[in-house]
Coordinates of C-alpha atoms and ligand atoms in Angstrom, one line a residue:
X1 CA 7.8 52.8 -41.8
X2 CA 4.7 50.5 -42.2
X3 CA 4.4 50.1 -45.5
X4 CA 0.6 48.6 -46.5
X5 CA 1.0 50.0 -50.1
X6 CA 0.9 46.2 -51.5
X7 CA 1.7 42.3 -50.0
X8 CA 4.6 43.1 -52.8
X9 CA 6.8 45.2 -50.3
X10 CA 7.9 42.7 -48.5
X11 CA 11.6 41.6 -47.9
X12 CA 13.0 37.9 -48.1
X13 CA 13.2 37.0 -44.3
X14 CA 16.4 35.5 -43.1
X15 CA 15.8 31.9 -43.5
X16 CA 14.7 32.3 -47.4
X17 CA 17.8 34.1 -48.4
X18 CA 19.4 31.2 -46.7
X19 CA 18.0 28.9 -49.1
X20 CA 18.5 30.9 -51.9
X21 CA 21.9 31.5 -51.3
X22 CA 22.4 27.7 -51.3
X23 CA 20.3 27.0 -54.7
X24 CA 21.4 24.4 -57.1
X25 CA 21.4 26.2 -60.4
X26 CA 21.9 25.9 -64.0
X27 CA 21.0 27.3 -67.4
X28 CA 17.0 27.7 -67.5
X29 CA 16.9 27.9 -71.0
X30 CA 19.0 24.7 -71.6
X31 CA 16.7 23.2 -69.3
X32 CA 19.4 22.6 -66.6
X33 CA 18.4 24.6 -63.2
X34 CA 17.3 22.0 -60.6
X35 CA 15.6 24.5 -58.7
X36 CA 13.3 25.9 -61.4
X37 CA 12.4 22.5 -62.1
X38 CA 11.5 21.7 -58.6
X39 CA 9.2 24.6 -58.7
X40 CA 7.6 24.2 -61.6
X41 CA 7.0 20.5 -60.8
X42 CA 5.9 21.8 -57.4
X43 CA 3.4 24.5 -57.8
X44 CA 2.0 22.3 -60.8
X45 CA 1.5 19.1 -58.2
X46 CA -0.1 21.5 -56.0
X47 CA -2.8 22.3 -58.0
X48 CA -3.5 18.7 -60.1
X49 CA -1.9 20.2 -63.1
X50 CA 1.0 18.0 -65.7
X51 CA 3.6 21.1 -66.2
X52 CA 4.3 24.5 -64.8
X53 CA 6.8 27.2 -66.5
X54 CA 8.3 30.0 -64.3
X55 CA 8.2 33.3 -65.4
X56 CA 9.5 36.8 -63.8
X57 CA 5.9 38.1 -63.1
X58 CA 2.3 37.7 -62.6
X59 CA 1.5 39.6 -65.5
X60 CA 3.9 37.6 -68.1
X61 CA 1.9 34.5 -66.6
X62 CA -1.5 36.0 -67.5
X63 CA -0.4 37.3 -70.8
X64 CA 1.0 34.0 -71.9
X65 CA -1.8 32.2 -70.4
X66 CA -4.6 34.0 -72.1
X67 CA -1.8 34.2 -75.4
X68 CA -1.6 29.9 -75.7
X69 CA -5.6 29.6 -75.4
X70 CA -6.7 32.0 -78.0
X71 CA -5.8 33.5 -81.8
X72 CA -6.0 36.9 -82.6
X73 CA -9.2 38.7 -83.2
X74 CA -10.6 36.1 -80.9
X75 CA -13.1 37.6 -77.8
X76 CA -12.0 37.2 -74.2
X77 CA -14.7 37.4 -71.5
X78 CA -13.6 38.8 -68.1
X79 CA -14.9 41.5 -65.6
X80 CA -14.3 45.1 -66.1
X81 CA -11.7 45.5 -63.2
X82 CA -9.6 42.6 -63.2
X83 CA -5.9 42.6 -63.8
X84 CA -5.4 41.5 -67.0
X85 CA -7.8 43.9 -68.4
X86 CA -6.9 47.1 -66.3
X87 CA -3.4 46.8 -65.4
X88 CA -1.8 44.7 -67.5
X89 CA -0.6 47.6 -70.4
X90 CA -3.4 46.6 -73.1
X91 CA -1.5 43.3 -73.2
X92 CA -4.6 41.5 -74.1
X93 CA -4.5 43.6 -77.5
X94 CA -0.7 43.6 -77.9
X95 CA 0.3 40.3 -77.4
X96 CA -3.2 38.4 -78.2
X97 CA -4.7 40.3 -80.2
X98 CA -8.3 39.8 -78.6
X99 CA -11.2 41.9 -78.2
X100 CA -12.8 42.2 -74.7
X101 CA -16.0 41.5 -73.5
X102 CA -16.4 43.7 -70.1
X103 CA -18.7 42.4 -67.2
X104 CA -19.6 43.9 -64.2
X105 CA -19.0 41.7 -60.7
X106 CA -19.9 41.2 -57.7
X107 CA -16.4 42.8 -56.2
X108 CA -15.0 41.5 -59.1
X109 CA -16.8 38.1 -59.3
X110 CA -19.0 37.3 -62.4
X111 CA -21.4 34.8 -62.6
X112 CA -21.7 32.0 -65.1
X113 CA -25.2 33.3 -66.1
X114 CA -23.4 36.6 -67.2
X115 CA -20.8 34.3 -69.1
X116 CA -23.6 32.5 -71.0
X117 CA -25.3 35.8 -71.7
X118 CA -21.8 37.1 -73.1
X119 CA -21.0 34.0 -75.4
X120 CA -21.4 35.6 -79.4
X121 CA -23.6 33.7 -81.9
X122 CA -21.8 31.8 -84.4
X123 CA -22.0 35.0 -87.0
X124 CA -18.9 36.3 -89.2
X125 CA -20.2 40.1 -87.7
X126 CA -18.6 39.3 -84.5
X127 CA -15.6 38.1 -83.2
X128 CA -15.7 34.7 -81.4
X129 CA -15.9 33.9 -78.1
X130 CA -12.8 31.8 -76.6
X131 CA -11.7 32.2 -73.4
X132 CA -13.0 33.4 -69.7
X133 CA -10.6 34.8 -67.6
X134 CA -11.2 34.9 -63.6
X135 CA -9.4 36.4 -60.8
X136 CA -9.4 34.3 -57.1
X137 CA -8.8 36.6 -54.7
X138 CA -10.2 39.6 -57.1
X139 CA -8.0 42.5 -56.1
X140 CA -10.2 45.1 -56.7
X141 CA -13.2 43.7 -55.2
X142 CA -11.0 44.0 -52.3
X143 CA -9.7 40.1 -52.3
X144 CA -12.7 38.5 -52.9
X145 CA -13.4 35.2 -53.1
X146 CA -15.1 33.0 -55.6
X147 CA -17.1 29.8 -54.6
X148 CA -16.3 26.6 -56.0
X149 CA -19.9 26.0 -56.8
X150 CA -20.0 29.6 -59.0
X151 CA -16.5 28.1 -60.9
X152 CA -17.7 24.8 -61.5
X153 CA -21.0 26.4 -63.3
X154 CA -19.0 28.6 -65.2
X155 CA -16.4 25.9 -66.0
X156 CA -20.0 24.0 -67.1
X157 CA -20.7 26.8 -69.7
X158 CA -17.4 27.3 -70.8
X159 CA -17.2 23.4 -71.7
X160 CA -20.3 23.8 -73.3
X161 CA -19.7 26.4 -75.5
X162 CA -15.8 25.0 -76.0
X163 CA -14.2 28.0 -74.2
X164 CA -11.3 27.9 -72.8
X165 CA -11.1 29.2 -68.8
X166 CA -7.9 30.6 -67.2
X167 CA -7.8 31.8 -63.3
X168 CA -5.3 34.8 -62.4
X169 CA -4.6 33.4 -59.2
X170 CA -2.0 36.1 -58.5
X171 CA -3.3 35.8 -55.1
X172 CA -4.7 32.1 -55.1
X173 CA -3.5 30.7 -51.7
X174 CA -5.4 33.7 -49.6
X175 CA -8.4 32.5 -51.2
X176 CA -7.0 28.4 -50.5
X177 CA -6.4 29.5 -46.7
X178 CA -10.0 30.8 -46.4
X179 CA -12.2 28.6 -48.8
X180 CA -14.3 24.9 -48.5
X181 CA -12.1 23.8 -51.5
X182 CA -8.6 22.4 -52.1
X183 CA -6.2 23.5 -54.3
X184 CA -6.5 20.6 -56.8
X185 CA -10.5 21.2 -56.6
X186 CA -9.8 24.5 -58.0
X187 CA -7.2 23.6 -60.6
X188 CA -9.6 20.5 -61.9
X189 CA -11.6 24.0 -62.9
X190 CA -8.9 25.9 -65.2
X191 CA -7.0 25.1 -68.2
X192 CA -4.3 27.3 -66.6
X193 CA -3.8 28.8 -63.6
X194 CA -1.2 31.8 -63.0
X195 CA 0.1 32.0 -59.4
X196 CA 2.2 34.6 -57.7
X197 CA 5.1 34.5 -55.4
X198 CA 6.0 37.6 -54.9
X199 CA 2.4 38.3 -53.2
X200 CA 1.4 37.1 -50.3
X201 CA 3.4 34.3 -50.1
X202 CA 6.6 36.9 -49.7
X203 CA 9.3 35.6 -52.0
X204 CA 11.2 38.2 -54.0
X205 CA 10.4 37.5 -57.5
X206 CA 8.4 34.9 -59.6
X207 CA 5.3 33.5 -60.9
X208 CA 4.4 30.0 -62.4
X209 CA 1.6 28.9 -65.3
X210 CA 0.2 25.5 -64.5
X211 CA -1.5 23.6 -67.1
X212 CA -1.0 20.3 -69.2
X213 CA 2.1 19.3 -70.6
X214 CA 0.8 20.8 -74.3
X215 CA -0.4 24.2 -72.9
X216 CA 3.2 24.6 -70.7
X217 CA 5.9 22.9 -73.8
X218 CA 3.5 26.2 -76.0
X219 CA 4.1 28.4 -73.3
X220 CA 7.7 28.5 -73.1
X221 CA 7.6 29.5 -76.7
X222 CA 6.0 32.4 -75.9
X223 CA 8.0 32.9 -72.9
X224 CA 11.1 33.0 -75.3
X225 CA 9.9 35.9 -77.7
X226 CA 8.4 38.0 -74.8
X227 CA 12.5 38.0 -73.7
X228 CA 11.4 35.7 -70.7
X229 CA 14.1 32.9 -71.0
X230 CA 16.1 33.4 -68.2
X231 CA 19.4 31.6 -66.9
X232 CA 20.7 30.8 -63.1
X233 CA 17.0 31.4 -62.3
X234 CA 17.2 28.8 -59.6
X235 CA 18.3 31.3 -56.8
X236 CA 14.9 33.2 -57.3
X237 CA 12.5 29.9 -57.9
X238 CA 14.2 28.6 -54.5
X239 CA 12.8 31.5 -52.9
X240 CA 9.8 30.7 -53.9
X241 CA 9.8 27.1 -53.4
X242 CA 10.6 27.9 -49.3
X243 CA 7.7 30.6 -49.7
X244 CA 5.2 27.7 -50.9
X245 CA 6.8 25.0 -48.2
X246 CA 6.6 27.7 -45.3
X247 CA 4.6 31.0 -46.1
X248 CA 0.9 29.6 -46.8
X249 CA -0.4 28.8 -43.7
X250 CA 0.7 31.8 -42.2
X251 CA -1.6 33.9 -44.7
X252 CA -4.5 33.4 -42.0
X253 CA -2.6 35.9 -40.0
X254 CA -2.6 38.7 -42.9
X255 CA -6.3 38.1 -42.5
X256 CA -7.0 38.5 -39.5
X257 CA -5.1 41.9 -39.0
X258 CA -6.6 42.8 -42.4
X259 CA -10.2 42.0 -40.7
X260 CA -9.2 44.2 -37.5
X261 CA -8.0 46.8 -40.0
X262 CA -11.7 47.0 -42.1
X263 CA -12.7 47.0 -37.8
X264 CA -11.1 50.0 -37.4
X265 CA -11.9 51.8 -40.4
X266 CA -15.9 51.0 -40.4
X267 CA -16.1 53.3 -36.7
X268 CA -14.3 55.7 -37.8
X269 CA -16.3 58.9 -39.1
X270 CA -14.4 59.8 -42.3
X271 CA -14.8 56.7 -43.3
X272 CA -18.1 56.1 -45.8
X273 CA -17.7 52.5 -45.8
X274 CA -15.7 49.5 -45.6
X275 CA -15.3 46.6 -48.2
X276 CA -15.4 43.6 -45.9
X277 CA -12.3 42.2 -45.6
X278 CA -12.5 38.3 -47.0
X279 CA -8.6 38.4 -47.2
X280 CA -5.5 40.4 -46.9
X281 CA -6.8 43.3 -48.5
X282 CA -9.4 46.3 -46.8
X283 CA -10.6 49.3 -49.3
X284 CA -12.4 51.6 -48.0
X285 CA -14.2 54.9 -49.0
X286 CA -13.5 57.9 -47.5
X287 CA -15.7 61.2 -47.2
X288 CA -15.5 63.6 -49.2
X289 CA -14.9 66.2 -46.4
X290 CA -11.5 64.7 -46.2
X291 CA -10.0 64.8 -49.5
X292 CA -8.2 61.4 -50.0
X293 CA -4.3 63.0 -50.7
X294 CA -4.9 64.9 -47.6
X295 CA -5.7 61.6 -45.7
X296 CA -2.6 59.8 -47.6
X297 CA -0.2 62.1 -46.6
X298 CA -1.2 62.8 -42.8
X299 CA -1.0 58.4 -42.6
X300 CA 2.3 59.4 -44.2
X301 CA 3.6 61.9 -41.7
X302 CA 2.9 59.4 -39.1
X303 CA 5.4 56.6 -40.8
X304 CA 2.0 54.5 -42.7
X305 CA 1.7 54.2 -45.8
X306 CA -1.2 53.1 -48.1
X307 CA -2.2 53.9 -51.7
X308 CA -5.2 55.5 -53.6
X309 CA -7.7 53.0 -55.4
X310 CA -10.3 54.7 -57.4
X311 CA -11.9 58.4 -55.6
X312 CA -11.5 58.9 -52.6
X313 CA -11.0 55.3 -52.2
X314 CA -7.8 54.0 -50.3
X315 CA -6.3 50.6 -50.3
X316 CA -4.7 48.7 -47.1
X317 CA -2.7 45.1 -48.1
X318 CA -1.7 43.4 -44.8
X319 CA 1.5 41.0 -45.7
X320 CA 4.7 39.1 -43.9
X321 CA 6.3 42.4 -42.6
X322 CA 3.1 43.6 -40.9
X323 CA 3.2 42.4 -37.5
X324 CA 0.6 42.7 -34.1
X325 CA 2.6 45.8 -32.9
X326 CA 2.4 47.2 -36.4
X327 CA -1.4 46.8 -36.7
X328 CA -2.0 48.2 -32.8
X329 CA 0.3 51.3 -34.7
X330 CA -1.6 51.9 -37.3
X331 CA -5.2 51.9 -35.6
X332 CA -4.1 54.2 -33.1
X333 CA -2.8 56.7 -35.4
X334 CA -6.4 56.0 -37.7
X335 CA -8.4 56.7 -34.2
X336 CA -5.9 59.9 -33.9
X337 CA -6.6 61.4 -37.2
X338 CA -10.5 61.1 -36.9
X339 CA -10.7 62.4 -33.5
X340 CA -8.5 65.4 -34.9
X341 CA -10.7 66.3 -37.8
Ligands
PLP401 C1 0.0 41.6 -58.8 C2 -1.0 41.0 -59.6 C3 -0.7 40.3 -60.9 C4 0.7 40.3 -61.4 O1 1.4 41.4 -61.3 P1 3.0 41.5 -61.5 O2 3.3 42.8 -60.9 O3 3.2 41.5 -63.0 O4 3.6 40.3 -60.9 C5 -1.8 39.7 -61.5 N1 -3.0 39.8 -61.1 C6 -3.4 40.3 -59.9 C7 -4.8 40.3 -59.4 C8 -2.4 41.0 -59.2 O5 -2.7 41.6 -58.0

């Protein structure tokens, strides 16, 4: 099977499970595993930050995130297709309590002009305006990246107008690998930051909140009553520890067969178009000639799979168990299919 469903898929190679097996662990919630602690100092070092807290998933670090910079029937500003908004549950409304401002990107970036616009006037009618939420590489904008300079001006009104900014950075290091900006450039930016490690970067389970000492001692709080307090967690943050010393350099590889996927696809005629790939992910639109279940399940009989995104839309994630060989596959069979239609 090549499975392009999601970078999620992938499998601890031999060499992590080796470090995981030999983890130094303790209770979590006593504040004894060595290994989370390593992390947590780890990921935060990485990106400039005091503290980090590691948490079982990328959408536990977004909803606490977006939970310790905001009070109920506060606003959060974010576009309309990113994570925490569309696939998070509603958690924005359940565990925050906020109302949502919805704007429309550029693949799923916003601008800090459309921030300013969004900011409510200081008027007891509306709800106010606390927090921005970004996503660096936006997933449905097909892993798109944000420039620095477009951050730092919406960091600029977000200072301005005291808002709080948090970066889902579920998929932060394919935008690092790729960008003109370091990782600490980009976390001078956010008040917190929530990376994945169970992306891209290939580790099993796991996500970390960066921020300042304050924002992370707040943020184990809500960790807690969420049910997040977890024990021996060490065997899963050393996964992702050997996924952060050994796994990021390598994402320039994803890329690149992502890149020679979106290749493939534009020349083929039932394809409508290709989103660029900028990273590991390629959506493209399909014709409506060929109706898009058809197309899933013929990629399906032939041992690939990839998943629906939207209409007749179909989504590709290259990842760490999608090799050369693999990729030469999976345009052949894509040639195949259109030359068969
Ligand atoms: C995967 C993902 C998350 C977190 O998802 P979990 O499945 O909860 O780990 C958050 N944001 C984006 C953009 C993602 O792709």
């Amino acid at each position: 099977m090549i499975d392009l469903r999601s970078d999620t898929v992938t499998k601890p190679t031999a060499a992590m499970r080796e470090a995981m097996f030999s983890a130094e662990v303790g209770d979590d919630v006593f504040g004894e595993d060595p290994s989370v602690q390593e992390l947590e100092e780890k990921t935060a070092a990485i990106f400039g930050k005091e503290a980090g807290i590691f948490c079982p998933s990328g959408t536990m670090t977004n909803q606490i995130g977006i939970k310790i910079l905001t009070q109920p029937q506060q606003e959060i500003i974010c576009e309309k297709t990113s994570h925490v908004y569309l696939y998070e549950g509603g958690g924005l409304a359940f565990n925050s309590g906020l109302s949502v401002w919805l704007l429309d990107g550029n693949r799923g970036r916003i601008t800090a002009s459309q921030v300013e616009d969004s900011i409510r006037p200081d008027n007891v009618h509306y709800p106010k305006t606390s927090v921005v939420s970004l996503e660096n590489t936006h997933n449905r904008g097909g892993g798109s990246i944000y420039s620095l300079s477009e951050i730092k001006a919406i960091r600029e009104v977000c200072l301005k107008n005291g808002l709080s900014l948090h970066l889902d950075g579920a998929r932060v290091f394919n935008a690092l690998v790729e960008a003109d900006y370091s990782a600490k450039e980009l976390g001078a930016c956010f008040d917190t930051i929530s990376i994945c490690m169970s992306k891209g970067l290939g580790a099993p389970v796991g996500s970390v909140l960066v921020g300042t000492n304050k924002h992370i001692k707040e943020a184990r709080r809500v960790r807690k009553v969420l049910g997040g307090g977890w024990r021996q967690a060490g065997f899963m943050a050393k996964a992702c520890s050997f996924a952060l010393d050994h796994h990021i350099d390598r994402l320039k590889d994803d890329h690149r067969r992502a890149k020679a996927l979106g290749e493939t696809l534009v020349r083929l005629g039932f394809v409508k178009s290709v989103l660029t790939p900028e990273t590991n992910i390629v959506v493209s639109h399909i014709h409506e000639q060929l109706p898009l279940d058809h197309l899933l399940l013929r990629l399906e009989s032939e041992g690939i799979k990839a998943v629906a995104f939207g209409k007749q839309a179909m989504r590709m994630v290259t990842h760490l168990d999608f090799d050369d060989e693999m990729l030469q596959r999976t345009c052949d069979v894509l040639v195949d299919i259109d030359s068969k239609l």
